[in-house]
One Martini backbone bead per residue (centre of mass of N, CA, C, O) as a GRO file, in nm:
protein
  166
    1UNK     BB    1   4.062  -2.213  -3.570
    2UNK     BB    2   4.149  -2.397  -3.735
    3UNK     BB    3   3.896  -2.374  -3.926
    4UNK     BB    4   4.031  -2.139  -4.057
    5UNK     BB    5   4.299  -2.214  -4.187
    6UNK     BB    6   4.191  -2.391  -4.333
    7UNK     BB    7   3.947  -2.253  -4.508
    8UNK     BB    8   4.186  -2.060  -4.606
    9UNK     BB    9   4.334  -2.269  -4.734
   10UNK     BB   10   4.154  -2.344  -4.949
   11UNK     BB   11   4.088  -2.061  -5.035
   12UNK     BB   12   4.387  -2.061  -5.196
   13UNK     BB   13   4.338  -2.382  -5.347
   14UNK     BB   14   4.119  -2.250  -5.563
   15UNK     BB   15   4.206  -1.999  -5.651
   16UNK     BB   16   4.454  -2.114  -5.768
   17UNK     BB   17   4.386  -2.360  -5.952
   18UNK     BB   18   4.160  -2.166  -6.115
   19UNK     BB   19   4.365  -1.965  -6.256
   20UNK     BB   20   4.532  -2.241  -6.313
   21UNK     BB   21   4.293  -2.327  -6.559
   22UNK     BB   22   4.259  -2.038  -6.666
   23UNK     BB   23   4.544  -1.984  -6.816
   24UNK     BB   24   4.532  -2.273  -6.966
   25UNK     BB   25   4.314  -2.169  -7.130
   26UNK     BB   26   4.406  -1.913  -7.254
   27UNK     BB   27   4.677  -2.063  -7.392
   28UNK     BB   28   4.518  -2.307  -7.564
   29UNK     BB   29   4.419  -2.077  -7.734
   30UNK     BB   30   4.617  -1.788  -7.754
   31UNK     BB   31   4.584  -1.632  -7.532
   32UNK     BB   32   4.692  -1.363  -7.346
   33UNK     BB   33   4.420  -1.210  -7.204
   34UNK     BB   34   4.339  -1.063  -6.890
   35UNK     BB   35   4.070  -0.958  -6.610
   36UNK     BB   36   4.040  -0.760  -6.363
   37UNK     BB   37   3.695  -0.787  -6.177
   38UNK     BB   38   3.730  -0.686  -5.842
   39UNK     BB   39   3.750  -1.024  -5.748
   40UNK     BB   40   3.805  -1.096  -6.048
   41UNK     BB   41   3.858  -1.322  -6.351
   42UNK     BB   42   3.867  -1.274  -6.710
   43UNK     BB   43   3.850  -1.336  -7.094
   44UNK     BB   44   3.647  -1.069  -7.054
   45UNK     BB   45   3.568  -0.770  -7.034
   46UNK     BB   46   3.509  -0.486  -6.806
   47UNK     BB   47   3.389  -0.294  -6.607
   48UNK     BB   48   3.644  -0.165  -6.452
   49UNK     BB   49   3.843  -0.323  -6.613
   50UNK     BB   50   4.179  -0.513  -6.623
   51UNK     BB   51   4.452  -0.563  -6.764
   52UNK     BB   52   4.626  -0.916  -6.714
   53UNK     BB   53   4.880  -1.037  -6.687
   54UNK     BB   54   4.959  -1.448  -6.774
   55UNK     BB   55   5.262  -1.482  -6.786
   56UNK     BB   56   5.484  -1.733  -6.714
   57UNK     BB   57   5.868  -1.699  -6.738
   58UNK     BB   58   5.919  -1.966  -6.483
   59UNK     BB   59   6.078  -2.213  -6.455
   60UNK     BB   60   6.063  -2.539  -6.333
   61UNK     BB   61   6.280  -2.483  -6.087
   62UNK     BB   62   6.084  -2.169  -5.994
   63UNK     BB   63   5.854  -2.329  -5.901
   64UNK     BB   64   5.945  -2.531  -5.747
   65UNK     BB   65   6.097  -2.383  -5.514
   66UNK     BB   66   5.802  -2.170  -5.498
   67UNK     BB   67   5.669  -2.498  -5.393
   68UNK     BB   68   5.885  -2.529  -5.194
   69UNK     BB   69   5.851  -2.242  -4.999
   70UNK     BB   70   5.553  -2.284  -4.942
   71UNK     BB   71   5.542  -2.583  -4.766
   72UNK     BB   72   5.738  -2.424  -4.509
   73UNK     BB   73   5.533  -2.203  -4.445
   74UNK     BB   74   5.339  -2.373  -4.351
   75UNK     BB   75   5.481  -2.559  -4.184
   76UNK     BB   76   5.526  -2.339  -4.004
   77UNK     BB   77   5.311  -2.230  -3.944
   78UNK     BB   78   5.134  -2.457  -3.848
   79UNK     BB   79   5.348  -2.478  -3.567
   80UNK     BB   80   5.326  -2.178  -3.436
   81UNK     BB   81   5.002  -2.223  -3.412
   82UNK     BB   82   5.080  -2.489  -3.164
   83UNK     BB   83   5.227  -2.328  -2.988
   84UNK     BB   84   5.066  -2.106  -2.911
   85UNK     BB   85   4.820  -2.254  -2.831
   86UNK     BB   86   5.000  -2.407  -2.597
   87UNK     BB   87   5.074  -2.111  -2.441
   88UNK     BB   88   4.735  -2.054  -2.369
   89UNK     BB   89   4.690  -2.274  -2.241
   90UNK     BB   90   4.843  -2.219  -1.992
   91UNK     BB   91   4.755  -1.947  -1.941
   92UNK     BB   92   4.505  -2.112  -1.929
   93UNK     BB   93   4.598  -2.230  -1.612
   94UNK     BB   94   4.760  -2.006  -1.446
   95UNK     BB   95   4.518  -1.874  -1.411
   96UNK     BB   96   4.349  -2.029  -1.306
   97UNK     BB   97   4.542  -2.111  -1.034
   98UNK     BB   98   4.526  -1.825  -0.922
   99UNK     BB   99   4.247  -1.781  -0.856
  100UNK     BB  100   4.190  -2.046  -0.684
  101UNK     BB  101   4.444  -1.911  -0.484
  102UNK     BB  102   4.267  -1.644  -0.454
  103UNK     BB  103   3.972  -1.773  -0.299
  104UNK     BB  104   4.129  -1.945  -0.058
  105UNK     BB  105   4.234  -1.701   0.053
  106UNK     BB  106   3.973  -1.512   0.070
  107UNK     BB  107   3.859  -1.732   0.267
  108UNK     BB  108   4.053  -1.759   0.526
  109UNK     BB  109   4.043  -1.452   0.582
  110UNK     BB  110   3.812  -1.437   0.664
  111UNK     BB  111   3.782  -1.632   0.870
  112UNK     BB  112   3.987  -1.498   1.068
  113UNK     BB  113   3.854  -1.247   1.048
  114UNK     BB  114   3.619  -1.469   1.206
  115UNK     BB  115   3.774  -1.536   1.482
  116UNK     BB  116   3.904  -1.277   1.588
  117UNK     BB  117   3.633  -1.128   1.663
  118UNK     BB  118   3.506  -1.372   1.819
  119UNK     BB  119   3.781  -1.306   2.040
  120UNK     BB  120   3.710  -1.066   2.102
  121UNK     BB  121   3.376  -1.053   2.210
  122UNK     BB  122   3.474  -1.225   2.426
  123UNK     BB  123   3.722  -1.034   2.544
  124UNK     BB  124   3.464  -0.780   2.629
  125UNK     BB  125   3.266  -1.016   2.795
  126UNK     BB  126   3.468  -1.055   3.023
  127UNK     BB  127   3.508  -0.762   3.069
  128UNK     BB  128   3.246  -0.673   3.133
  129UNK     BB  129   3.181  -0.866   3.381
  130UNK     BB  130   3.157  -0.960   3.675
  131UNK     BB  131   3.322  -1.016   3.964
  132UNK     BB  132   3.347  -1.311   4.193
  133UNK     BB  133   3.375  -1.298   4.515
  134UNK     BB  134   3.595  -1.423   4.766
  135UNK     BB  135   3.613  -1.515   5.118
  136UNK     BB  136   3.931  -1.729   4.968
  137UNK     BB  137   4.076  -1.517   4.974
  138UNK     BB  138   4.494  -1.506   4.997
  139UNK     BB  139   4.580  -1.326   4.784
  140UNK     BB  140   4.771  -1.098   4.569
  141UNK     BB  141   4.895  -0.945   4.320
  142UNK     BB  142   5.181  -0.932   4.357
  143UNK     BB  143   5.205  -1.275   4.611
  144UNK     BB  144   5.117  -1.265   4.844
  145UNK     BB  145   5.051  -1.322   5.156
  146UNK     BB  146   4.749  -1.275   5.335
  147UNK     BB  147   4.573  -1.238   5.554
  148UNK     BB  148   4.290  -1.344   5.680
  149UNK     BB  149   4.059  -1.340   5.870
  150UNK     BB  150   4.146  -1.304   6.211
  151UNK     BB  151   4.401  -1.207   6.149
  152UNK     BB  152   4.526  -1.013   6.320
  153UNK     BB  153   4.491  -0.696   6.257
  154UNK     BB  154   4.225  -0.477   6.258
  155UNK     BB  155   3.955  -0.449   6.394
  156UNK     BB  156   3.639  -0.411   6.336
  157UNK     BB  157   3.391  -0.182   6.436
  158UNK     BB  158   3.047  -0.225   6.581
  159UNK     BB  159   2.787  -0.087   6.525
  160UNK     BB  160   2.495  -0.010   6.729
  161UNK     BB  161   2.196   0.008   6.724
  162UNK     BB  162   2.211   0.240   7.044
  163UNK     BB  163   2.426   0.432   6.897
  164UNK     BB  164   2.503   0.701   6.905
  165UNK     BB  165   2.740   0.986   6.660
  166UNK     BB  166   2.801   1.341   6.806
   0.00000   0.00000   0.00000
């Protein structure tokens, strides 16, 4: 970006020097005629060329003021370019950091979702498996003590193999 700016300034400077040299050489020869042929200037008429006035009616003070204004404008343009470049760099860094944070958040979200899915699968597996009953279980769901087998309550009668119910 900076090279283009310098190259542009150099091109303008060369054009100004060339046109100034051309104007001085024309004035020195006593000719005040110049022609514009496309994007070039010449002291000879060309096909489709237009005559251009080359007389500079400005005073030396006007020329110096114009040069000073041009230098101020160039200095300000350079300053604005530096500001723009630094702002673009800061914006790029902010964008890069936010993209990194977004990637990290997505990774963390996937990890959390994966661990939650694994926990749900484990819970579902545990709830689907039949639980082994224990002969020593002596508590009820409401927390009251149940009687142990053989203590109080009615006992079930066993049917003998030889009896028939009928």
